[in-house]
PDB file of C-alpha atoms in Angstrom:
ATOM      1  CA  MET R   1      -2.859  -0.509  -1.060  1.00  0.00           C
ATOM      2  CA  ILE R   2      -0.806   2.370   0.263  1.00  0.00           C
ATOM      3  CA  GLY R   3      -1.160   5.234   2.684  1.00  0.00           C
ATOM      4  CA  SER R   4       0.331   7.176   5.527  1.00  0.00           C
ATOM      5  CA  ARG R   5       2.741   5.781   8.101  1.00  0.00           C
ATOM      6  CA  GLU R   6       0.613   7.753  10.581  1.00  0.00           C
ATOM      7  CA  ALA R   7      -2.564   6.017   9.423  1.00  0.00           C
ATOM      8  CA  SER R   8      -5.578   6.689  11.586  1.00  0.00           C
ATOM      9  CA  GLU R   9      -8.488   4.492  12.548  1.00  0.00           C
ATOM     10  CA  TYR R  10     -10.108   5.820   9.356  1.00  0.00           C
ATOM     11  CA  SER R  11      -7.500   3.976   7.255  1.00  0.00           C
ATOM     12  CA  LYS R  12      -8.082   0.770   9.203  1.00  0.00           C
ATOM     13  CA  SER R  13     -11.863   0.963   8.785  1.00  0.00           C
ATOM     14  CA  SER R  14     -11.517   1.855   5.097  1.00  0.00           C
ATOM     15  CA  ILE R  15      -9.161  -1.052   4.403  1.00  0.00           C
ATOM     16  CA  GLU R  16     -11.451  -3.454   6.278  1.00  0.00           C
ATOM     17  CA  LYS R  17     -14.358  -2.331   4.100  1.00  0.00           C
ATOM     18  CA  ILE R  18     -12.551  -2.258   0.750  1.00  0.00           C
ATOM     19  CA  LEU R  19     -10.491  -5.465   0.875  1.00  0.00           C
ATOM     20  CA  PRO R  20     -13.099  -8.259   1.287  1.00  0.00           C
ATOM     21  CA  PRO R  21     -14.577  -8.055  -2.256  1.00  0.00           C
ATOM     22  CA  LEU R  22     -11.053  -7.946  -3.738  1.00  0.00           C
ATOM     23  CA  ILE R  23      -9.908 -10.922  -1.670  1.00  0.00           C
ATOM     24  CA  GLN R  24     -13.039 -12.872  -2.637  1.00  0.00           C
ATOM     25  CA  LYS R  25     -12.047 -12.377  -6.298  1.00  0.00           C
ATOM     26  CA  ASN R  26      -8.501 -13.587  -5.516  1.00  0.00           C
ATOM     27  CA  PHE R  27      -6.762 -10.244  -6.007  1.00  0.00           C
ATOM     28  CA  VAL R  28      -3.325 -10.168  -4.380  1.00  0.00           C
ATOM     29  CA  ILE R  29      -2.798  -7.110  -2.190  1.00  0.00           C
ATOM     30  CA  VAL R  30       0.593  -5.412  -2.640  1.00  0.00           C
ATOM     31  CA  SER R  31       2.080  -2.910  -0.203  1.00  0.00           C
ATOM     32  CA  GLY R  32       5.422  -1.844   1.239  1.00  0.00           C
ATOM     33  CA  LEU R  33       5.588  -3.261   4.793  1.00  0.00           C
ATOM     34  CA  ALA R  34       5.916   0.289   6.171  1.00  0.00           C
ATOM     35  CA  LYS R  35       4.218   1.109   9.448  1.00  0.00           C
ATOM     36  CA  GLY R  36       0.703   2.478   9.228  1.00  0.00           C
ATOM     37  CA  ALA R  37      -1.463   1.779   6.175  1.00  0.00           C
ATOM     38  CA  ASP R  38       0.946  -0.776   4.656  1.00  0.00           C
ATOM     39  CA  THR R  39       0.985  -2.825   7.856  1.00  0.00           C
ATOM     40  CA  LEU R  40      -2.804  -2.648   8.042  1.00  0.00           C
ATOM     41  CA  ALA R  41      -3.167  -3.766   4.415  1.00  0.00           C
ATOM     42  CA  HIS R  42      -0.948  -6.829   4.952  1.00  0.00           C
ATOM     43  CA  GLU R  43      -2.493  -7.798   8.310  1.00  0.00           C
ATOM     44  CA  ILE R  44      -6.100  -7.330   7.233  1.00  0.00           C
ATOM     45  CA  THR R  45      -5.511  -9.236   3.985  1.00  0.00           C
ATOM     46  CA  MET R  46      -4.159 -12.209   5.929  1.00  0.00           C
ATOM     47  CA  GLN R  47      -6.935 -11.915   8.530  1.00  0.00           C
ATOM     48  CA  TYR R  48      -9.483 -12.276   5.696  1.00  0.00           C
ATOM     49  CA  GLY R  49      -7.623 -15.233   4.175  1.00  0.00           C
ATOM     50  CA  GLY R  50      -6.177 -13.318   1.222  1.00  0.00           C
ATOM     51  CA  ASN R  51      -2.748 -13.200  -0.350  1.00  0.00           C
ATOM     52  CA  THR R  52      -0.367 -10.285   0.005  1.00  0.00           C
ATOM     53  CA  ILE R  53       3.047  -9.199  -1.255  1.00  0.00           C
ATOM     54  CA  ALA R  54       5.356  -6.930   0.755  1.00  0.00           C
ATOM     55  CA  VAL R  55       7.915  -5.004  -1.267  1.00  0.00           C
ATOM     56  CA  LEU R  56      10.858  -4.138   0.970  1.00  0.00           C
ATOM     57  CA  GLY R  57      13.132  -1.119   0.674  1.00  0.00           C
ATOM     58  CA  THR R  58      15.951  -3.056   2.377  1.00  0.00           C
ATOM     59  CA  GLY R  59      17.677  -6.411   2.212  1.00  0.00           C
ATOM     60  CA  PHE R  60      16.103  -9.386   3.955  1.00  0.00           C
ATOM     61  CA  PHE R  61      18.550  -9.181   6.894  1.00  0.00           C
ATOM     62  CA  HIS R  62      17.329  -5.677   7.814  1.00  0.00           C
ATOM     63  CA  VAL R  63      13.526  -5.536   7.831  1.00  0.00           C
ATOM     64  CA  TYR R  64      12.336  -1.967   8.236  1.00  0.00           C
ATOM     65  CA  PRO R  65      10.678  -0.785  10.354  1.00  0.00           C
ATOM     66  CA  LYS R  66      11.922  -3.038  13.145  1.00  0.00           C
ATOM     67  CA  GLN R  67       8.389  -3.166  14.583  1.00  0.00           C
ATOM     68  CA  ASN R  68       7.361  -5.179  11.490  1.00  0.00           C
ATOM     69  CA  GLU R  69       9.940  -7.958  11.880  1.00  0.00           C
ATOM     70  CA  ASN R  70       7.270 -10.310  13.287  1.00  0.00           C
ATOM     71  CA  LEU R  71       4.886  -9.439  10.451  1.00  0.00           C
ATOM     72  CA  ALA R  72       7.631 -10.091   7.887  1.00  0.00           C
ATOM     73  CA  HIS R  73       8.442 -13.404   9.550  1.00  0.00           C
ATOM     74  CA  LYS R  74       4.765 -14.409   9.525  1.00  0.00           C
ATOM     75  CA  MET R  75       4.438 -13.378   5.879  1.00  0.00           C
ATOM     76  CA  SER R  76       7.545 -15.353   4.912  1.00  0.00           C
ATOM     77  CA  LYS R  77       5.706 -18.586   5.727  1.00  0.00           C
ATOM     78  CA  ASN R  78       2.602 -18.198   3.498  1.00  0.00           C
ATOM     79  CA  GLN R  79       2.856 -14.880   1.660  1.00  0.00           C
ATOM     80  CA  LEU R  80       5.562 -13.178  -0.400  1.00  0.00           C
ATOM     81  CA  LEU R  81       8.339 -10.748   0.512  1.00  0.00           C
ATOM     82  CA  VAL R  82      10.181  -9.123  -2.404  1.00  0.00           C
ATOM     83  CA  THR R  83      13.245  -6.899  -2.529  1.00  0.00           C
ATOM     84  CA  GLU R  84      15.634  -5.782  -5.233  1.00  0.00           C
ATOM     85  CA  TYR R  85      18.411  -5.341  -2.668  1.00  0.00           C
ATOM     86  CA  PRO R  86      21.013  -7.847  -1.469  1.00  0.00           C
ATOM     87  CA  PRO R  87      20.271  -9.237   2.008  1.00  0.00           C
ATOM     88  CA  TYR R  88      22.823  -7.023   3.799  1.00  0.00           C
ATOM     89  CA  ILE R  89      21.413  -3.640   2.608  1.00  0.00           C
ATOM     90  CA  THR R  90      20.251  -1.489   5.524  1.00  0.00           C
ATOM     91  CA  PRO R  91      17.470   1.144   5.419  1.00  0.00           C
ATOM     92  CA  LYS R  92      18.434   4.215   3.391  1.00  0.00           C
ATOM     93  CA  LYS R  93      15.927   6.975   2.684  1.00  0.00           C
ATOM     94  CA  TRP R  94      16.503   6.797  -1.082  1.00  0.00           C
ATOM     95  CA  ASN R  95      15.664   3.066  -1.178  1.00  0.00           C
ATOM     96  CA  PHE R  96      12.001   3.662  -0.397  1.00  0.00           C
ATOM     97  CA  PRO R  97      11.067   5.805  -3.420  1.00  0.00           C
ATOM     98  CA  MET R  98      12.776   3.114  -5.514  1.00  0.00           C
ATOM     99  CA  ARG R  99      10.688   0.459  -3.741  1.00  0.00           C
ATOM    100  CA  ASN R 100       7.545   2.425  -4.574  1.00  0.00           C
ATOM    101  CA  ARG R 101       8.061   1.942  -8.309  1.00  0.00           C
ATOM    102  CA  ILE R 102       8.024  -1.843  -7.748  1.00  0.00           C
ATOM    103  CA  ILE R 103       4.808  -1.632  -5.715  1.00  0.00           C
ATOM    104  CA  SER R 104       3.088   0.200  -8.558  1.00  0.00           C
ATOM    105  CA  GLY R 105       4.681  -2.075 -11.174  1.00  0.00           C
ATOM    106  CA  LEU R 106       3.279  -5.206  -9.546  1.00  0.00           C
ATOM    107  CA  SER R 107      -0.177  -3.684  -9.195  1.00  0.00           C
ATOM    108  CA  GLN R 108      -3.089  -3.529 -11.586  1.00  0.00           C
ATOM    109  CA  GLY R 109      -4.477  -0.606  -9.599  1.00  0.00           C
ATOM    110  CA  VAL R 110      -3.302   1.397  -6.621  1.00  0.00           C
ATOM    111  CA  VAL R 111      -5.538   2.448  -3.714  1.00  0.00           C
ATOM    112  CA  ILE R 112      -4.501   5.292  -1.420  1.00  0.00           C
ATOM    113  CA  THR R 113      -6.124   5.499   2.018  1.00  0.00           C
ATOM    114  CA  GLU R 114      -4.670   8.555   3.737  1.00  0.00           C
ATOM    115  CA  ALA R 115      -1.596  10.675   2.987  1.00  0.00           C
ATOM    116  CA  LYS R 116      -0.313  14.191   3.302  1.00  0.00           C
ATOM    117  CA  GLU R 117      -0.138  16.064   0.026  1.00  0.00           C
ATOM    118  CA  LYS R 118       3.662  15.658  -0.180  1.00  0.00           C
ATOM    119  CA  SER R 119       4.607  12.103   0.758  1.00  0.00           C
ATOM    120  CA  GLY R 120       6.084   8.834  -0.440  1.00  0.00           C
ATOM    121  CA  THR R 121       2.538   7.649  -0.990  1.00  0.00           C
ATOM    122  CA  VAL R 122       2.000  10.348  -3.589  1.00  0.00           C
ATOM    123  CA  SER R 123       5.296   9.394  -5.290  1.00  0.00           C
ATOM    124  CA  THR R 124       4.010   5.824  -5.621  1.00  0.00           C
ATOM    125  CA  MET R 125       0.954   7.220  -7.355  1.00  0.00           C
ATOM    126  CA  GLU R 126       3.183   9.159  -9.756  1.00  0.00           C
ATOM    127  CA  HIS R 127       4.927   5.895 -10.702  1.00  0.00           C
ATOM    128  CA  ALA R 128       1.551   4.237 -11.126  1.00  0.00           C
ATOM    129  CA  LEU R 129       0.281   7.051 -13.372  1.00  0.00           C
ATOM    130  CA  GLU R 130       3.443   6.893 -15.506  1.00  0.00           C
ATOM    131  CA  ASN R 131       2.802   3.183 -16.029  1.00  0.00           C
ATOM    132  CA  GLY R 132      -0.899   3.435 -16.864  1.00  0.00           C
ATOM    133  CA  LYS R 133      -2.202   1.894 -13.646  1.00  0.00           C
ATOM    134  CA  GLU R 134      -5.684   2.548 -12.282  1.00  0.00           C
ATOM    135  CA  ILE R 135      -5.576   5.012  -9.390  1.00  0.00           C
ATOM    136  CA  PHE R 136      -8.157   4.913  -6.598  1.00  0.00           C
ATOM    137  CA  ALA R 137      -8.359   7.318  -3.666  1.00  0.00           C
ATOM    138  CA  ILE R 138     -10.452   7.063  -0.531  1.00  0.00           C
ATOM    139  CA  PRO R 139     -11.972  10.486   0.198  1.00  0.00           C
ATOM    140  CA  GLY R 140     -11.603  11.715   3.743  1.00  0.00           C
ATOM    141  CA  SER R 141     -12.469  14.532   6.084  1.00  0.00           C
ATOM    142  CA  ILE R 142     -11.764  18.039   4.834  1.00  0.00           C
ATOM    143  CA  PHE R 143     -10.388  18.716   8.317  1.00  0.00           C
ATOM    144  CA  SER R 144      -7.702  16.013   8.234  1.00  0.00           C
ATOM    145  CA  PRO R 145      -4.245  16.763   6.795  1.00  0.00           C
ATOM    146  CA  LEU R 146      -4.100  13.048   5.894  1.00  0.00           C
ATOM    147  CA  SER R 147      -6.948  13.595   3.430  1.00  0.00           C
ATOM    148  CA  ALA R 148      -4.966  16.137   1.404  1.00  0.00           C
ATOM    149  CA  GLY R 149      -3.092  13.484  -0.623  1.00  0.00           C
ATOM    150  CA  PRO R 150      -6.173  11.488  -1.700  1.00  0.00           C
ATOM    151  CA  HIS R 151      -8.159  14.675  -2.383  1.00  0.00           C
ATOM    152  CA  HIS R 152      -5.335  16.068  -4.531  1.00  0.00           C
ATOM    153  CA  LEU R 153      -5.213  12.811  -6.503  1.00  0.00           C
ATOM    154  CA  ILE R 154      -8.993  12.882  -7.002  1.00  0.00           C
ATOM    155  CA  LEU R 155      -8.610  16.390  -8.455  1.00  0.00           C
ATOM    156  CA  GLU R 156      -6.009  14.973 -10.848  1.00  0.00           C
ATOM    157  CA  GLY R 157      -8.298  12.156 -11.989  1.00  0.00           C
ATOM    158  CA  ALA R 158      -8.021   9.362  -9.424  1.00  0.00           C
ATOM    159  CA  LYS R 159     -11.299   7.527  -8.952  1.00  0.00           C
ATOM    160  CA  PRO R 160     -12.843   8.173  -5.532  1.00  0.00           C
ATOM    161  CA  VAL R 161     -13.824   4.876  -3.883  1.00  0.00           C
ATOM    162  CA  TRP R 162     -15.497   3.834  -0.658  1.00  0.00           C
ATOM    163  CA  ASP R 163     -16.261   0.203  -1.483  1.00  0.00           C
ATOM    164  CA  GLY R 164     -14.197  -2.636  -2.940  1.00  0.00           C
ATOM    165  CA  HIS R 165     -16.903  -3.393  -5.509  1.00  0.00           C
ATOM    166  CA  GLN R 166     -16.184  -0.043  -7.191  1.00  0.00           C
ATOM    167  CA  ILE R 167     -12.586  -1.136  -7.689  1.00  0.00           C
ATOM    168  CA  LEU R 168     -13.669  -4.502  -9.076  1.00  0.00           C
ATOM    169  CA  GLU R 169     -15.970  -2.780 -11.581  1.00  0.00           C
ATOM    170  CA  GLU R 170     -13.026  -0.793 -12.937  1.00  0.00           C
ATOM    171  CA  LEU R 171     -10.441  -3.589 -12.912  1.00  0.00           C
ATOM    172  CA  LEU R 172     -12.684  -6.253 -14.401  1.00  0.00           C
ATOM    173  CA  LYS R 173     -13.950  -4.149 -17.329  1.00  0.00           C
TER     174      LYS R 173
END
């Protein structure tokens, strides 16, 4: 589950609607612990009693963004935090596209909530496509710049979804 760092209430509502059927079928929700949609995916998964994995783009001593230190600490007790970096590695902009390949690698399918057309979210989708993962995009308002990424992916063949059961139908074929 990925999306914009500037996720709107639309992302939150979409995630709350899509996750319950996946959690009921014991799917593990993977995201990147970034602010916005990633944070929402982790928090909502735990709120519904599901399991989640956060893939970090830093070492464990430097959780990024700082505002998610409490979330990372909470997740470290009952969920999973993963990083390919030694503990002392600080945030570097090139670490995050590298992290995105791990998010897609761990995932059976990738769901995008909201994103601008050019964003790290779209680069995660490119990794997912290269690795034969199922791609799902939540359609949004034609007036929102954060709908451009999902709409572009739908044009390129991503499956438009608005309910978690649609994702289950594809993944459990």
